[in-house]
């Protein structure tokens, strides 16, 4: 199944062209106040992190490690998001929160739904030191989600200022494609902007393998990169197939960049 997020926002006239760079993002929406702000703001996609509460009752909550508590649970978060026109992206850093979260999603997001993305790093990538989630365990846990749900799959990565940081290797990309080849859900591959200058050939090949595949470009808070490094991607792919989860100023500048494909 091809990815429907762009079509959803375009059909609602929330974006004016079929260009994934038009989609705006809210980040770390892990509290009641941040959620209220995101629901009333101009962004299209609301990103939040899910962990299992570190004390009883052990239930999924909205927090980014190392935090283990929050003023809002996933159930409460979904209640507030349900019925709005925003898309949601839930980020998982550990398996223990995935299964109970999938149960909640299936219970609460019935019927026609806004875009739903489920994100996890399932392989080790360039400079990655964090332990990725075990691929088959994660994919088994989310396989019962509705087929419109987008699996946002990435690699653990690292980036060091002043160094010649390696990009995504052919082997990393081929292993990922083999894992994703037979999935029923659309897949977006989360790739780090600061590593893309050295990654064009393998990521070009990756997108060519299936119409179900897209890229989502993200950046770390301390990362530095030049937009020039992203232009080969902007010009080389259909603009509907690369999302830019970047600070608004950078995303807007990219969206105004001339491109070859429409």
GROMACS .gro file of C-alpha atoms in nm:
model
  262
    1UNK     CA    1   0.000   0.000   0.000
    2UNK     CA    2   0.140   0.338  -0.095
    3UNK     CA    3   0.178   0.611   0.163
    4UNK     CA    4  -0.134   0.833   0.193
    5UNK     CA    5  -0.020   1.110   0.431
    6UNK     CA    6   0.037   1.369   0.159
    7UNK     CA    7  -0.293   1.290  -0.011
    8UNK     CA    8  -0.474   1.332   0.324
    9UNK     CA    9  -0.346   1.686   0.380
   10UNK     CA   10  -0.379   1.784   0.015
   11UNK     CA   11  -0.742   1.663  -0.002
   12UNK     CA   12  -0.820   1.881   0.300
   13UNK     CA   13  -0.649   2.178   0.132
   14UNK     CA   14  -0.409   2.204   0.423
   15UNK     CA   15  -0.123   2.197   0.174
   16UNK     CA   16  -0.145   2.352  -0.170
   17UNK     CA   17   0.067   2.107  -0.369
   18UNK     CA   18   0.169   1.743  -0.358
   19UNK     CA   19   0.508   1.821  -0.209
   20UNK     CA   20   0.610   1.646   0.114
   21UNK     CA   21   0.828   1.946   0.206
   22UNK     CA   22   0.502   2.134   0.270
   23UNK     CA   23   0.419   1.915   0.572
   24UNK     CA   24   0.500   2.087   0.904
   25UNK     CA   25   0.595   1.907   1.224
   26UNK     CA   26   0.560   1.953   1.601
   27UNK     CA   27   0.825   1.774   1.809
   28UNK     CA   28   0.843   1.617   2.156
   29UNK     CA   29   0.474   1.675   2.227
   30UNK     CA   30   0.508   1.486   2.554
   31UNK     CA   31   0.303   1.700   2.794
   32UNK     CA   32  -0.049   1.836   2.824
   33UNK     CA   33   0.067   2.191   2.755
   34UNK     CA   34   0.272   2.092   2.448
   35UNK     CA   35  -0.024   1.892   2.314
   36UNK     CA   36  -0.265   2.183   2.354
   37UNK     CA   37  -0.016   2.404   2.172
   38UNK     CA   38   0.026   2.153   1.888
   39UNK     CA   39  -0.346   2.092   1.844
   40UNK     CA   40  -0.416   2.464   1.804
   41UNK     CA   41  -0.104   2.544   1.602
   42UNK     CA   42  -0.028   2.534   1.228
   43UNK     CA   43   0.163   2.204   1.210
   44UNK     CA   44   0.025   1.901   1.029
   45UNK     CA   45   0.204   1.617   1.211
   46UNK     CA   46   0.237   1.583   1.590
   47UNK     CA   47   0.541   1.381   1.701
   48UNK     CA   48   0.567   1.237   2.051
   49UNK     CA   49   0.765   0.974   2.241
   50UNK     CA   50   0.616   0.674   2.419
   51UNK     CA   51   0.774   0.490   2.712
   52UNK     CA   52   0.641   0.261   2.982
   53UNK     CA   53   0.594   0.446   3.311
   54UNK     CA   54   0.874   0.370   3.556
   55UNK     CA   55   0.635   0.314   3.847
   56UNK     CA   56   0.292   0.159   3.896
   57UNK     CA   57   0.064   0.170   3.714
   58UNK     CA   58   0.307   0.066   3.440
   59UNK     CA   59   0.131   0.198   3.133
   60UNK     CA   60   0.241   0.380   2.817
   61UNK     CA   61   0.309   0.749   2.883
   62UNK     CA   62   0.439   1.038   2.677
   63UNK     CA   63   0.806   1.094   2.765
   64UNK     CA   64   1.150   1.082   2.608
   65UNK     CA   65   1.419   0.873   2.778
   66UNK     CA   66   1.568   0.915   3.032
   67UNK     CA   67   1.234   1.051   3.164
   68UNK     CA   68   1.012   0.777   3.309
   69UNK     CA   69   0.708   0.981   3.411
   70UNK     CA   70   0.477   1.235   3.252
   71UNK     CA   71   0.164   1.439   3.316
   72UNK     CA   72  -0.014   1.258   3.032
   73UNK     CA   73  -0.060   0.892   2.940
   74UNK     CA   74  -0.079   0.762   2.584
   75UNK     CA   75  -0.449   0.686   2.637
   76UNK     CA   76  -0.518   1.044   2.747
   77UNK     CA   77  -0.304   1.178   2.462
   78UNK     CA   78  -0.495   0.974   2.203
   79UNK     CA   79  -0.829   1.087   2.349
   80UNK     CA   80  -0.731   1.449   2.285
   81UNK     CA   81  -0.591   1.382   1.938
   82UNK     CA   82  -0.877   1.160   1.823
   83UNK     CA   83  -1.114   1.347   1.596
   84UNK     CA   84  -0.874   1.627   1.510
   85UNK     CA   85  -0.730   1.667   1.162
   86UNK     CA   86  -0.366   1.634   1.268
   87UNK     CA   87  -0.147   1.338   1.185
   88UNK     CA   88   0.042   1.164   1.464
   89UNK     CA   89   0.386   1.008   1.485
   90UNK     CA   90   0.472   0.795   1.787
   91UNK     CA   91   0.839   0.723   1.856
   92UNK     CA   92   0.946   0.411   2.046
   93UNK     CA   93   1.290   0.361   2.201
   94UNK     CA   94   1.214   0.027   2.375
   95UNK     CA   95   1.003  -0.279   2.300
   96UNK     CA   96   0.827  -0.286   2.637
   97UNK     CA   97   0.604   0.006   2.542
   98UNK     CA   98   0.517  -0.114   2.192
   99UNK     CA   99   0.266  -0.395   2.254
  100UNK     CA  100   0.042  -0.212   2.506
  101UNK     CA  101   0.055   0.096   2.283
  102UNK     CA  102  -0.059  -0.101   1.977
  103UNK     CA  103  -0.352  -0.235   2.182
  104UNK     CA  104  -0.454   0.122   2.271
  105UNK     CA  105  -0.418   0.240   1.913
  106UNK     CA  106  -0.639  -0.041   1.784
  107UNK     CA  107  -0.901   0.031   2.051
  108UNK     CA  108  -0.910   0.407   2.011
  109UNK     CA  109  -0.836   0.485   1.648
  110UNK     CA  110  -1.117   0.291   1.483
  111UNK     CA  111  -1.276   0.391   1.156
  112UNK     CA  112  -1.140   0.651   0.911
  113UNK     CA  113  -0.831   0.798   1.066
  114UNK     CA  114  -0.579   1.075   1.039
  115UNK     CA  115  -0.224   0.980   0.934
  116UNK     CA  116  -0.061   0.745   1.186
  117UNK     CA  117   0.315   0.691   1.186
  118UNK     CA  118   0.498   0.449   1.416
  119UNK     CA  119   0.870   0.518   1.447
  120UNK     CA  120   1.159   0.304   1.572
  121UNK     CA  121   1.527   0.251   1.496
  122UNK     CA  122   1.560  -0.118   1.408
  123UNK     CA  123   1.917  -0.136   1.274
  124UNK     CA  124   2.256   0.007   1.365
  125UNK     CA  125   2.364   0.287   1.134
  126UNK     CA  126   2.654   0.530   1.085
  127UNK     CA  127   2.813   0.608   1.420
  128UNK     CA  128   2.522   0.448   1.604
  129UNK     CA  129   2.593   0.354   1.966
  130UNK     CA  130   2.238   0.309   2.097
  131UNK     CA  131   2.089  -0.040   2.078
  132UNK     CA  132   1.822  -0.065   1.807
  133UNK     CA  133   1.494  -0.243   1.864
  134UNK     CA  134   1.499  -0.603   1.742
  135UNK     CA  135   1.351  -0.576   1.391
  136UNK     CA  136   1.130  -0.884   1.384
  137UNK     CA  137   0.999  -0.828   1.738
  138UNK     CA  138   0.899  -0.472   1.651
  139UNK     CA  139   0.746  -0.556   1.315
  140UNK     CA  140   0.554  -0.848   1.464
  141UNK     CA  141   0.412  -0.620   1.733
  142UNK     CA  142   0.286  -0.357   1.485
  143UNK     CA  143   0.171  -0.584   1.202
  144UNK     CA  144  -0.195  -0.576   1.316
  145UNK     CA  145  -0.219  -0.197   1.282
  146UNK     CA  146  -0.442  -0.069   0.999
  147UNK     CA  147  -0.275  -0.090   0.661
  148UNK     CA  148  -0.276   0.289   0.623
  149UNK     CA  149  -0.039   0.318   0.921
  150UNK     CA  150   0.310   0.421   0.812
  151UNK     CA  151   0.608   0.239   0.961
  152UNK     CA  152   0.883   0.496   1.011
  153UNK     CA  153   1.196   0.281   1.034
  154UNK     CA  154   1.547   0.403   1.092
  155UNK     CA  155   1.900   0.330   1.196
  156UNK     CA  156   2.068   0.430   1.522
  157UNK     CA  157   2.317   0.700   1.427
  158UNK     CA  158   2.581   0.929   1.568
  159UNK     CA  159   2.724   1.257   1.449
  160UNK     CA  160   3.035   1.445   1.563
  161UNK     CA  161   3.105   1.809   1.482
  162UNK     CA  162   3.426   1.872   1.291
  163UNK     CA  163   3.455   1.512   1.174
  164UNK     CA  164   3.402   1.358   0.830
  165UNK     CA  165   3.099   1.156   0.937
  166UNK     CA  166   3.025   0.846   0.729
  167UNK     CA  167   2.693   0.814   0.549
  168UNK     CA  168   2.452   0.522   0.519
  169UNK     CA  169   2.640   0.232   0.362
  170UNK     CA  170   2.519  -0.002   0.091
  171UNK     CA  171   2.511  -0.287   0.340
  172UNK     CA  172   2.300  -0.091   0.591
  173UNK     CA  173   2.050  -0.002   0.320
  174UNK     CA  174   2.033  -0.350   0.166
  175UNK     CA  175   1.969  -0.513   0.503
  176UNK     CA  176   1.688  -0.264   0.571
  177UNK     CA  177   1.528  -0.326   0.232
  178UNK     CA  178   1.537  -0.702   0.285
  179UNK     CA  179   1.354  -0.657   0.616
  180UNK     CA  180   1.091  -0.429   0.462
  181UNK     CA  181   1.040  -0.600   0.129
  182UNK     CA  182   0.738  -0.810   0.224
  183UNK     CA  183   0.569  -0.574   0.470
  184UNK     CA  184   0.206  -0.480   0.406
  185UNK     CA  185   0.241  -0.127   0.540
  186UNK     CA  186   0.393   0.175   0.368
  187UNK     CA  187   0.741   0.251   0.500
  188UNK     CA  188   0.923   0.579   0.543
  189UNK     CA  189   1.293   0.555   0.616
  190UNK     CA  190   1.410   0.805   0.877
  191UNK     CA  191   1.747   0.945   0.767
  192UNK     CA  192   1.967   1.202   0.940
  193UNK     CA  193   2.023   1.520   0.740
  194UNK     CA  194   2.387   1.563   0.848
  195UNK     CA  195   2.474   1.219   0.703
  196UNK     CA  196   2.307   1.258   0.363
  197UNK     CA  197   2.597   1.417   0.173
  198UNK     CA  198   2.765   1.072   0.158
  199UNK     CA  199   2.451   0.859   0.117
  200UNK     CA  200   2.292   0.946  -0.218
  201UNK     CA  201   2.359   0.629  -0.425
  202UNK     CA  202   2.237   0.372  -0.169
  203UNK     CA  203   1.932   0.578  -0.069
  204UNK     CA  204   1.847   0.635  -0.436
  205UNK     CA  205   1.853   0.260  -0.486
  206UNK     CA  206   1.640   0.209  -0.174
  207UNK     CA  207   1.358   0.433  -0.294
  208UNK     CA  208   1.362   0.263  -0.632
  209UNK     CA  209   1.276  -0.073  -0.477
  210UNK     CA  210   0.910   0.000  -0.399
  211UNK     CA  211   0.642   0.266  -0.444
  212UNK     CA  212   0.559   0.200  -0.076
  213UNK     CA  213   0.886   0.364   0.031
  214UNK     CA  214   0.953   0.728   0.120
  215UNK     CA  215   1.226   0.911   0.310
  216UNK     CA  216   1.185   1.136   0.613
  217UNK     CA  217   1.484   1.365   0.671
  218UNK     CA  218   1.541   1.462   1.036
  219UNK     CA  219   1.809   1.646   1.229
  220UNK     CA  220   1.953   1.632   1.580
  221UNK     CA  221   1.941   1.944   1.795
  222UNK     CA  222   2.319   1.987   1.783
  223UNK     CA  223   2.367   1.881   1.421
  224UNK     CA  224   2.496   2.119   1.159
  225UNK     CA  225   2.453   2.063   0.786
  226UNK     CA  226   2.414   2.275   0.477
  227UNK     CA  227   2.095   2.269   0.274
  228UNK     CA  228   2.310   2.228  -0.037
  229UNK     CA  229   2.371   1.868   0.074
  230UNK     CA  230   1.997   1.797   0.049
  231UNK     CA  231   1.947   1.945  -0.298
  232UNK     CA  232   2.045   1.626  -0.488
  233UNK     CA  233   1.763   1.449  -0.303
  234UNK     CA  234   1.522   1.736  -0.367
  235UNK     CA  235   1.605   1.735  -0.738
  236UNK     CA  236   1.653   1.362  -0.788
  237UNK     CA  237   1.330   1.225  -0.643
  238UNK     CA  238   0.964   1.299  -0.684
  239UNK     CA  239   0.895   1.568  -0.424
  240UNK     CA  240   0.603   1.364  -0.289
  241UNK     CA  241   0.847   1.101  -0.160
  242UNK     CA  242   1.073   1.295   0.079
  243UNK     CA  243   0.946   1.453   0.401
  244UNK     CA  244   1.161   1.707   0.582
  245UNK     CA  245   1.118   1.692   0.959
  246UNK     CA  246   1.341   1.997   1.001
  247UNK     CA  247   1.323   2.338   1.168
  248UNK     CA  248   1.061   2.542   0.986
  249UNK     CA  249   1.308   2.790   0.837
  250UNK     CA  250   1.508   2.510   0.672
  251UNK     CA  251   1.200   2.317   0.562
  252UNK     CA  252   1.050   2.631   0.406
  253UNK     CA  253   1.372   2.714   0.223
  254UNK     CA  254   1.384   2.363   0.079
  255UNK     CA  255   1.019   2.377  -0.025
  256UNK     CA  256   1.099   2.688  -0.232
  257UNK     CA  257   1.395   2.523  -0.405
  258UNK     CA  258   1.344   2.448  -0.776
  259UNK     CA  259   1.315   2.077  -0.846
  260UNK     CA  260   1.304   1.855  -1.151
  261UNK     CA  261   1.017   1.624  -1.057
  262UNK     CA  262   0.655   1.696  -0.971
   0.00000   0.00000   0.00000
